PDB file of C-alpha atoms in Angstrom:
ATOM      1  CA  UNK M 122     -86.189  -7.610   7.791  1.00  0.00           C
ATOM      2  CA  UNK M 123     -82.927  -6.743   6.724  1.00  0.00           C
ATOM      3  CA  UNK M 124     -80.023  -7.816   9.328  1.00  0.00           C
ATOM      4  CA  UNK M 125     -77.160  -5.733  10.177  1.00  0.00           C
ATOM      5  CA  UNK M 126     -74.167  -7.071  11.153  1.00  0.00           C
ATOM      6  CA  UNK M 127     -71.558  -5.203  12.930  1.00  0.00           C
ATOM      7  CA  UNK M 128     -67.965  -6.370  13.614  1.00  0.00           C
ATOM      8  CA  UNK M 129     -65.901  -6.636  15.641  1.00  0.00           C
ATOM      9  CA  UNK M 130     -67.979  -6.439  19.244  1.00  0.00           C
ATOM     10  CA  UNK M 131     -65.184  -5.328  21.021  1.00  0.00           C
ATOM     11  CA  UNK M 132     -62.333  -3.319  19.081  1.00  0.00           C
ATOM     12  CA  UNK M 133     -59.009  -2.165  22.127  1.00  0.00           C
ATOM     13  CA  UNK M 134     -57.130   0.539  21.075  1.00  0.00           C
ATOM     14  CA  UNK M 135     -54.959   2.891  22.821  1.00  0.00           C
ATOM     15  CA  UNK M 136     -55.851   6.875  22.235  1.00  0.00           C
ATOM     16  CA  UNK M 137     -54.190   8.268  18.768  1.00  0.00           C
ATOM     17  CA  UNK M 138     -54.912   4.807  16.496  1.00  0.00           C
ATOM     18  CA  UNK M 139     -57.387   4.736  13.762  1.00  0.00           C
ATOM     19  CA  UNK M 140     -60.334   2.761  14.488  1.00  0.00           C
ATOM     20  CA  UNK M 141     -62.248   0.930  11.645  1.00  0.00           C
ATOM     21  CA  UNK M 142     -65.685  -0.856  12.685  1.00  0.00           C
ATOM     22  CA  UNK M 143     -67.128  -2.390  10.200  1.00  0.00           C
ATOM     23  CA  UNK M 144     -72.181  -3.044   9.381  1.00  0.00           C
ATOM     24  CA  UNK M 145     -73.020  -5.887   6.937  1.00  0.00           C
ATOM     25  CA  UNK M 146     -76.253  -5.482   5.808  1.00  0.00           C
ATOM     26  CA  UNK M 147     -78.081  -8.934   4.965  1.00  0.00           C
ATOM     27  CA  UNK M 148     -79.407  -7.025   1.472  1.00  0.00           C
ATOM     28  CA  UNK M 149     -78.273  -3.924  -0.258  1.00  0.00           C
ATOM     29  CA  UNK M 150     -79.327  -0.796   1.600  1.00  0.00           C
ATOM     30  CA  UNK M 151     -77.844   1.274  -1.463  1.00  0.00           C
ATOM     31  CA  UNK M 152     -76.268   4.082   1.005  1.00  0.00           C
ATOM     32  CA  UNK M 153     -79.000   4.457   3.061  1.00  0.00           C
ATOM     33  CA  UNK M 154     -76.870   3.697   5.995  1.00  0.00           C
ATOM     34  CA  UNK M 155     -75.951   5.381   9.168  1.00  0.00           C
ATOM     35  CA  UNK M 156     -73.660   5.448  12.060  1.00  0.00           C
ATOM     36  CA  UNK M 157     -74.764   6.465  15.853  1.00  0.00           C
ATOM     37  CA  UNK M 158     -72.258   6.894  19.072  1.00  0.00           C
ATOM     38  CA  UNK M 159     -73.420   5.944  22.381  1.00  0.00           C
ATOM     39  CA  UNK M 160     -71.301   7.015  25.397  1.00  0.00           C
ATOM     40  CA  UNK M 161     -72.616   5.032  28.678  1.00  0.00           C
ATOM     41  CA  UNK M 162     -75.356   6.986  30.184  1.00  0.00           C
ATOM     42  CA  UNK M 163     -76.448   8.698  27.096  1.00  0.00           C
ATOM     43  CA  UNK M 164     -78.585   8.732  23.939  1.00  0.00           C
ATOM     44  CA  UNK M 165     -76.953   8.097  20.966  1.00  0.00           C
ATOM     45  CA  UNK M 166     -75.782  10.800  18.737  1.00  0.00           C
ATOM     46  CA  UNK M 167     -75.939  11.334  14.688  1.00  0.00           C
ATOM     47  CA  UNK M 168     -72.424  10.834  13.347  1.00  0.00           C
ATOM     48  CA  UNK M 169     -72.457   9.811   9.427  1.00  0.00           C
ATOM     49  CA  UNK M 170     -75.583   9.583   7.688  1.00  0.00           C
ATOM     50  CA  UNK M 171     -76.274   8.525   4.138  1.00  0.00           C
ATOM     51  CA  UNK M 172     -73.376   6.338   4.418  1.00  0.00           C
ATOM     52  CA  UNK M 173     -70.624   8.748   4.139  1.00  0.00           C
ATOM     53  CA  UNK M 174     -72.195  12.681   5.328  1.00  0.00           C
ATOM     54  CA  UNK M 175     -70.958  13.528   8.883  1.00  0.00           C
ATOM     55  CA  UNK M 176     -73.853  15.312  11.146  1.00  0.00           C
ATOM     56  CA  UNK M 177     -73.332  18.618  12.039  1.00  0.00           C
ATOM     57  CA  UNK M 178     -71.150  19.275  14.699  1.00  0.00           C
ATOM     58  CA  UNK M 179     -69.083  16.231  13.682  1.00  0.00           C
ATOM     59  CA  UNK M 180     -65.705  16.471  13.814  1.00  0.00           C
ATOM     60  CA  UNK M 181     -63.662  15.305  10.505  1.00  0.00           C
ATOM     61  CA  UNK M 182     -61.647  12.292  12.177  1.00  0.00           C
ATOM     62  CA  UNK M 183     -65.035  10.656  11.668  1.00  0.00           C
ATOM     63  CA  UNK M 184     -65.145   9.495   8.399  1.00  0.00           C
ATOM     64  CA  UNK M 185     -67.954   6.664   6.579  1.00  0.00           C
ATOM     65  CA  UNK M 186     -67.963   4.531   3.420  1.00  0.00           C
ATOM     66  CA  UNK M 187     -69.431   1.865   1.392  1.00  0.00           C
ATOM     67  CA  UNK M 188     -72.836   1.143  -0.289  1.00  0.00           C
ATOM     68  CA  UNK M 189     -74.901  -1.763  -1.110  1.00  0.00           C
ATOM     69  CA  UNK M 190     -74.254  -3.883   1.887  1.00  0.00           C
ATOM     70  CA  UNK M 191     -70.571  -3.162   3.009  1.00  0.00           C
ATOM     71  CA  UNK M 192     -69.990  -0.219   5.161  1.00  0.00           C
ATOM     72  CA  UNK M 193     -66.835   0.918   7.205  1.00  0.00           C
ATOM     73  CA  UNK M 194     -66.695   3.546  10.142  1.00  0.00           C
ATOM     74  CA  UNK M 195     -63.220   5.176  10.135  1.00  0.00           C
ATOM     75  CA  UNK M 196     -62.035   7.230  13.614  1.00  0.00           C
ATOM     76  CA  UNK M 197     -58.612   8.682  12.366  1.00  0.00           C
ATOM     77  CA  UNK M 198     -57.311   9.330  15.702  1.00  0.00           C
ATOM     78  CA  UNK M 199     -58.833   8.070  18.494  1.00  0.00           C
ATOM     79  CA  UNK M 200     -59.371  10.962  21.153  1.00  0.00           C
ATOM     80  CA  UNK M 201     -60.201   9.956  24.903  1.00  0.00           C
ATOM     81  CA  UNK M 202     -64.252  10.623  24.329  1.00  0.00           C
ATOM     82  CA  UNK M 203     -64.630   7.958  21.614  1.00  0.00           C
ATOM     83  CA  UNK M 204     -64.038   5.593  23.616  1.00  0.00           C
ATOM     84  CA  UNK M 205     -68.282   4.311  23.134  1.00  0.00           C
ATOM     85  CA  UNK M 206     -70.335   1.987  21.653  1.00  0.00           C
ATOM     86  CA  UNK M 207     -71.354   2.893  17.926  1.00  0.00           C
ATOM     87  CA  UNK M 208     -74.239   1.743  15.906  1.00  0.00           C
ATOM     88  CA  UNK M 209     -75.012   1.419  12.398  1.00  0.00           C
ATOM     89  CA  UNK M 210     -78.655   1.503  11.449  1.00  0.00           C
ATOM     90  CA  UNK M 211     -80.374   1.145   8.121  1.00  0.00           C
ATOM     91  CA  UNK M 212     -83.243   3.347   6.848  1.00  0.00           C
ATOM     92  CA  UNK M 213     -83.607   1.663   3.223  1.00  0.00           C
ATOM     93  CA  UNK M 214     -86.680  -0.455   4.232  1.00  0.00           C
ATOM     94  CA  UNK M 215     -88.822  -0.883   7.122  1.00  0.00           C
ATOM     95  CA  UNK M 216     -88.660  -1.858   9.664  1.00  0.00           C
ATOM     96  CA  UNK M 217     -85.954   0.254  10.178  1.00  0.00           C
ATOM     97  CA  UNK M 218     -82.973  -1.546  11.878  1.00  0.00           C
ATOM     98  CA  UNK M 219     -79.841  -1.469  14.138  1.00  0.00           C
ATOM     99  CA  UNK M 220     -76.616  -3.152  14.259  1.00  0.00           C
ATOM    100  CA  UNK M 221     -75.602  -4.978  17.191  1.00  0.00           C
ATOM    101  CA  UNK M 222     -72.735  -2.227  18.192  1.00  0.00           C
ATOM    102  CA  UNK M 223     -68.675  -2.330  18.177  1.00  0.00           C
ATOM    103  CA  UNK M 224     -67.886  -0.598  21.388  1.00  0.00           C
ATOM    104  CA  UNK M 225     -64.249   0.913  21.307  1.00  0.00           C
ATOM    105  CA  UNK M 226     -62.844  -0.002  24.681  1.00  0.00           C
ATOM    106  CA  UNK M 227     -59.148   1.963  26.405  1.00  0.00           C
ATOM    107  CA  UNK M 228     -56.527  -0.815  25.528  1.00  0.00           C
TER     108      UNK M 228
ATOM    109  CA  UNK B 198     -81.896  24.451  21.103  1.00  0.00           C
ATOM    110  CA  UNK B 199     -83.682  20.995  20.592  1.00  0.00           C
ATOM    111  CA  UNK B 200     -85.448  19.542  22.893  1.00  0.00           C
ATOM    112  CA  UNK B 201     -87.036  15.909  24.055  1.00  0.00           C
ATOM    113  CA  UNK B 202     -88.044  15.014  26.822  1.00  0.00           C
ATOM    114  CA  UNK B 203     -89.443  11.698  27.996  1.00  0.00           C
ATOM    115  CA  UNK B 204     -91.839  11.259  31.080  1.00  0.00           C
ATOM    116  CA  UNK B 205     -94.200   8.667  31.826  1.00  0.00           C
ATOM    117  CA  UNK B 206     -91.815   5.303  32.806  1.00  0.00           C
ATOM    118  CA  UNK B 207     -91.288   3.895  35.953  1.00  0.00           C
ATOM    119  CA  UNK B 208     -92.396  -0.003  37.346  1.00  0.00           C
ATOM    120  CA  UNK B 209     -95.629  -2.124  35.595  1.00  0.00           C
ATOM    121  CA  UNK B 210     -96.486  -5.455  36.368  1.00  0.00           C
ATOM    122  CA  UNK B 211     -97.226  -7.690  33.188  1.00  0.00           C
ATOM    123  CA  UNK B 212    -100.052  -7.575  31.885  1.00  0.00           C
ATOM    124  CA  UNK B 213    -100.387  -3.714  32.695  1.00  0.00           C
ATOM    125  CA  UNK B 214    -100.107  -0.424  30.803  1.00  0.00           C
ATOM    126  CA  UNK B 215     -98.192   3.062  30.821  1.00  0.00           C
ATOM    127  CA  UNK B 216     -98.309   6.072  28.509  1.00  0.00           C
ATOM    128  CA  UNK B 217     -94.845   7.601  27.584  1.00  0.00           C
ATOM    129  CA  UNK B 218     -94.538  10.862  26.615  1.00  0.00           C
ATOM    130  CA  UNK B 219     -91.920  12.974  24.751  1.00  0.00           C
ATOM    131  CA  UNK B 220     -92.321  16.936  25.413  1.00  0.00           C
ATOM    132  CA  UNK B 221     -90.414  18.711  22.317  1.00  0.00           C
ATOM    133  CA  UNK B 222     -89.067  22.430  22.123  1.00  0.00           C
ATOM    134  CA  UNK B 223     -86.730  24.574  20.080  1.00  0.00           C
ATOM    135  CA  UNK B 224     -88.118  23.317  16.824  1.00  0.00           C
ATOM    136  CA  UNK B 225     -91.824  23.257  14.889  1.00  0.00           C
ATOM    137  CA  UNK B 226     -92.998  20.071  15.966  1.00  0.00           C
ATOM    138  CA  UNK B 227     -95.620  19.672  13.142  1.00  0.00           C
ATOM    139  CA  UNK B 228     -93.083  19.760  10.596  1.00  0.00           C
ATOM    140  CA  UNK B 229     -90.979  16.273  11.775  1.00  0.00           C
ATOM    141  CA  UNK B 230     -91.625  13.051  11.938  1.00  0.00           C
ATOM    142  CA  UNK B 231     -90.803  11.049  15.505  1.00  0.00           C
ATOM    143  CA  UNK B 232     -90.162   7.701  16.187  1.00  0.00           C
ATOM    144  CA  UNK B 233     -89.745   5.838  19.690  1.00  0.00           C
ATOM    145  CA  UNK B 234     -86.323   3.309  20.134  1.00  0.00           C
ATOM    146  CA  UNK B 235     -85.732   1.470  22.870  1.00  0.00           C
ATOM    147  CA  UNK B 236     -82.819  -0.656  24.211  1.00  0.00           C
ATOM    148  CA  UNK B 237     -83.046  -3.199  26.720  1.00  0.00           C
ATOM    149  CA  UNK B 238     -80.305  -2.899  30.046  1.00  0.00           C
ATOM    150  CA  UNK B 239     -77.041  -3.830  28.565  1.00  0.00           C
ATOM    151  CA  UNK B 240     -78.272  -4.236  24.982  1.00  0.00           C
ATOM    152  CA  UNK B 241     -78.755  -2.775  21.705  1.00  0.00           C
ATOM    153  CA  UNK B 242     -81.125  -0.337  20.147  1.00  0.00           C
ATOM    154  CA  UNK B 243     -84.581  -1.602  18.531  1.00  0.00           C
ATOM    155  CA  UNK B 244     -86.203   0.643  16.746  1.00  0.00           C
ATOM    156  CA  UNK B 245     -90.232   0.338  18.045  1.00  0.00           C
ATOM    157  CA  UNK B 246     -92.699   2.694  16.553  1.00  0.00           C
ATOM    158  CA  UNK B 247     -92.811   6.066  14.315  1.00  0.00           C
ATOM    159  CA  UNK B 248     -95.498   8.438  13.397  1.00  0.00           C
ATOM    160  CA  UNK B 249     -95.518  11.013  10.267  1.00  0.00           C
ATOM    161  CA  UNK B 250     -95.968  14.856  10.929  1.00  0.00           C
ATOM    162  CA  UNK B 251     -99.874  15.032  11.109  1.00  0.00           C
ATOM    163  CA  UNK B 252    -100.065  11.631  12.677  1.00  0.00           C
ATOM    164  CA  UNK B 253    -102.012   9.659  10.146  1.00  0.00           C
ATOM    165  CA  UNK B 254     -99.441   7.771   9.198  1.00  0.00           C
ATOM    166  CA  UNK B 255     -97.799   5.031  11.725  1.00  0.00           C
ATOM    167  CA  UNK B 256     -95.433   1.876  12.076  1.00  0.00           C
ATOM    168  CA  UNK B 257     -94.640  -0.492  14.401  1.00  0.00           C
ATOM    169  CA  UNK B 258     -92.174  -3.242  15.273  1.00  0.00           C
ATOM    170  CA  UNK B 259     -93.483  -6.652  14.787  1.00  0.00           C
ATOM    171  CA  UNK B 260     -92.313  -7.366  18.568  1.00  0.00           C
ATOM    172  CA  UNK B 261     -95.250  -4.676  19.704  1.00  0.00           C
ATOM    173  CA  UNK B 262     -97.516  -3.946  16.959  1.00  0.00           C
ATOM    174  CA  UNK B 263    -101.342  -4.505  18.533  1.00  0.00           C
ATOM    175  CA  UNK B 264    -100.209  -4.225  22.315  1.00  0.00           C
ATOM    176  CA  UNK B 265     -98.460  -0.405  21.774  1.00  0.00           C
ATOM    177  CA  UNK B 266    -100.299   2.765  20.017  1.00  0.00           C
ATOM    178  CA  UNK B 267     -98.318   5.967  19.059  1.00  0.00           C
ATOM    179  CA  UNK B 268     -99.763   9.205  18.697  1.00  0.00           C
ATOM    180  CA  UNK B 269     -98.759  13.040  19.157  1.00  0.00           C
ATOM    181  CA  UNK B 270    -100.799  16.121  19.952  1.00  0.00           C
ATOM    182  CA  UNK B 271     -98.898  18.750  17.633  1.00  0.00           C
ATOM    183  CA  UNK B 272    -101.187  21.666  19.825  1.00  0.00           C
ATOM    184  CA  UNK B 273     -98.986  20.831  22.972  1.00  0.00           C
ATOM    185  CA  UNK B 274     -96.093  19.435  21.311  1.00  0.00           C
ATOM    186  CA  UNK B 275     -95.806  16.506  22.440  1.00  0.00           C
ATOM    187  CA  UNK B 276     -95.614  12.457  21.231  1.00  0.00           C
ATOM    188  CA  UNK B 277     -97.195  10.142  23.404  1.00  0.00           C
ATOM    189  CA  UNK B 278     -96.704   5.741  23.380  1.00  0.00           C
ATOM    190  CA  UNK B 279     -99.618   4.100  24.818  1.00  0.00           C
ATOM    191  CA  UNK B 280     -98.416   0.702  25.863  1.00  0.00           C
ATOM    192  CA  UNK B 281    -100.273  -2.093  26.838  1.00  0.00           C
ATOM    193  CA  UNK B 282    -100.172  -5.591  27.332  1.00  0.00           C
ATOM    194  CA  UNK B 283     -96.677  -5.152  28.872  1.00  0.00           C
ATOM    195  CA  UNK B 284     -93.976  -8.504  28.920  1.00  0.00           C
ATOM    196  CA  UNK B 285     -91.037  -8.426  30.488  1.00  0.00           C
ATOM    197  CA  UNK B 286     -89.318  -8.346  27.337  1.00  0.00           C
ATOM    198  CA  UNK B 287     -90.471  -4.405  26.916  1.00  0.00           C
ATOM    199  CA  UNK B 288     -87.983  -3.275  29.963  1.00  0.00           C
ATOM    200  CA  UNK B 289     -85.751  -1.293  28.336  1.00  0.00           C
ATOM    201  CA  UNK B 290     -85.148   2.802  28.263  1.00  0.00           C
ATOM    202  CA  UNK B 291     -87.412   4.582  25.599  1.00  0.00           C
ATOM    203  CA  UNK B 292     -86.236   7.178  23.321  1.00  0.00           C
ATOM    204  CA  UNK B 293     -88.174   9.508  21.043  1.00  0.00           C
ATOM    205  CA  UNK B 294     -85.977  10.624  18.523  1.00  0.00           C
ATOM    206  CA  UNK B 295     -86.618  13.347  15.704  1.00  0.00           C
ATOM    207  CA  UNK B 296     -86.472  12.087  12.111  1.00  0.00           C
ATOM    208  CA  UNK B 297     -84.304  15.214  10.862  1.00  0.00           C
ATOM    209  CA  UNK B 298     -84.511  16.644   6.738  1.00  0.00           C
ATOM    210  CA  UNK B 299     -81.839  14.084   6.400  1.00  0.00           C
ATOM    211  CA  UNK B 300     -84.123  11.456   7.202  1.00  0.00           C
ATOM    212  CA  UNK B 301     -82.322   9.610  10.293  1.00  0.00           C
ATOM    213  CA  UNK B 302     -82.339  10.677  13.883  1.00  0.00           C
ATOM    214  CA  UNK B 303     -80.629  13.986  14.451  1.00  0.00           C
ATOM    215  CA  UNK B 304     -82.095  14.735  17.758  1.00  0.00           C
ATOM    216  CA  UNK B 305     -83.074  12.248  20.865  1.00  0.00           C
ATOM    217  CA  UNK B 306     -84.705  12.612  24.471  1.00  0.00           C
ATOM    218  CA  UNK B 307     -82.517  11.458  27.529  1.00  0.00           C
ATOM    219  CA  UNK B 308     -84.289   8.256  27.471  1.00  0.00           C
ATOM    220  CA  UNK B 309     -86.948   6.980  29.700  1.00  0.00           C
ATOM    221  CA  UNK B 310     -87.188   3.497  31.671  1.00  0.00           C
ATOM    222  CA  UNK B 311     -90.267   1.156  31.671  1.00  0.00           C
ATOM    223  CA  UNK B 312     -89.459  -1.673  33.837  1.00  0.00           C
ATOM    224  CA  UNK B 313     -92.190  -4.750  33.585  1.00  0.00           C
ATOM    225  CA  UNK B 314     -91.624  -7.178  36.430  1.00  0.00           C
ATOM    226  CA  UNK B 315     -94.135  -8.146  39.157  1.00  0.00           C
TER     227      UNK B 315
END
């Protein structure tokens, strides 16, 4: 099972800083790697798939990169809703897998 | 507009079983592949089960493969999770979530609770 690593846990920043979370996969996923946000109460929601492809609707201070087994989630600007919990999962082998989550916390 | 929605959860004593369900509209069902993910109060997500589009074709997690049995009626639309043999280590809200073209989950359902405790 391949492991997924996500770091920090907690990342405080105030609204307007760049946020960079960062998935470690235990073996190379190539860039078969995605990245989920979770706001409390909800399902998560597609943000960057395939490593570095925003979803629709996406907007473009979300930004991915990496392959192998390094990966990096880049939030330009924070704006007040992305303050979540974000996910990376892996869809290179099964079973499929998630990260633990970096939730982005109001400093 | 897309569509999921879960029914089905509620309270099961171990031992027990429940059948979740995952109503889908605003798409062709038949032509996508779903998958159920749970996460536990306060925890992660674990991916738990997926089916291909004509349903002959199925995975499960390690953590519930034998005890849970997915399946999905593409007549009515709809994805069902039989579970049985319930622990209280399956409490958790269950998701179905749509494998989009791109191959990870564009779409999910609201999320539905299964709580095992006696």
């Amino acid at each position: 099972e391949i492991v997924l690593t996500q770091s920090p846990a907690t990342l405080s920043l105030s609204p307007g800083e760049r946020a960079t979370l960062s998935c470690r996969a235990s073996q190379s996923v190539s860039s078969y790697l995605g990245w989920y946000q979770q706001r409390p109460g909800q399902a998560p929601r597609l943000l960057i798939y395939d490593a570095s492809n925003r979803a629709t609707g996406i907007p473009a201070r979300f930004s991915g990169s990496g392959s192998g087994t390094d990966f990096t989630l880049t939030i330009s600007s924070l704006e007040p809703e992305d303050f979540a919990v974000y996910y990376c999962q892996q869809r290179s082998d099964w079973p499929l897998t998630f990260g633990g989550g970096t939730k982005v916390e109001i400093k | 507009e897309v569509q999921l929605v879960e029914s089905g959860g509620g309270l099961v004593q171990p031992g027990g079983s429940l059948r979740l369900s995952c109503a889908a509209s605003g798409f062709t069902f038949s032509n996508y592949a779903i998958h159920w993910v749970r996460q536990a109060p306060g925890k992660g997500l674990e991916y738990v089960s997926a089916i291909n589009t004509n349903g002959d074709s199925t995975y499960y997690a390690n953590s519930v493969k034998g005890r849970f049995t997915i399946s999905r009626d593409n007549s009515k639309n709809t994805l069902y999770l039989q579970m049985g043999s319930l622990r209280a280590e399956d409490t958790a809200a269950y998701y179905c979530a749509r494998s989009g073209r791109s191959g990870w989950y564009d779409s999910w359902g609201q999320g539905i609770l299964v709580t095992v405790s006696s």
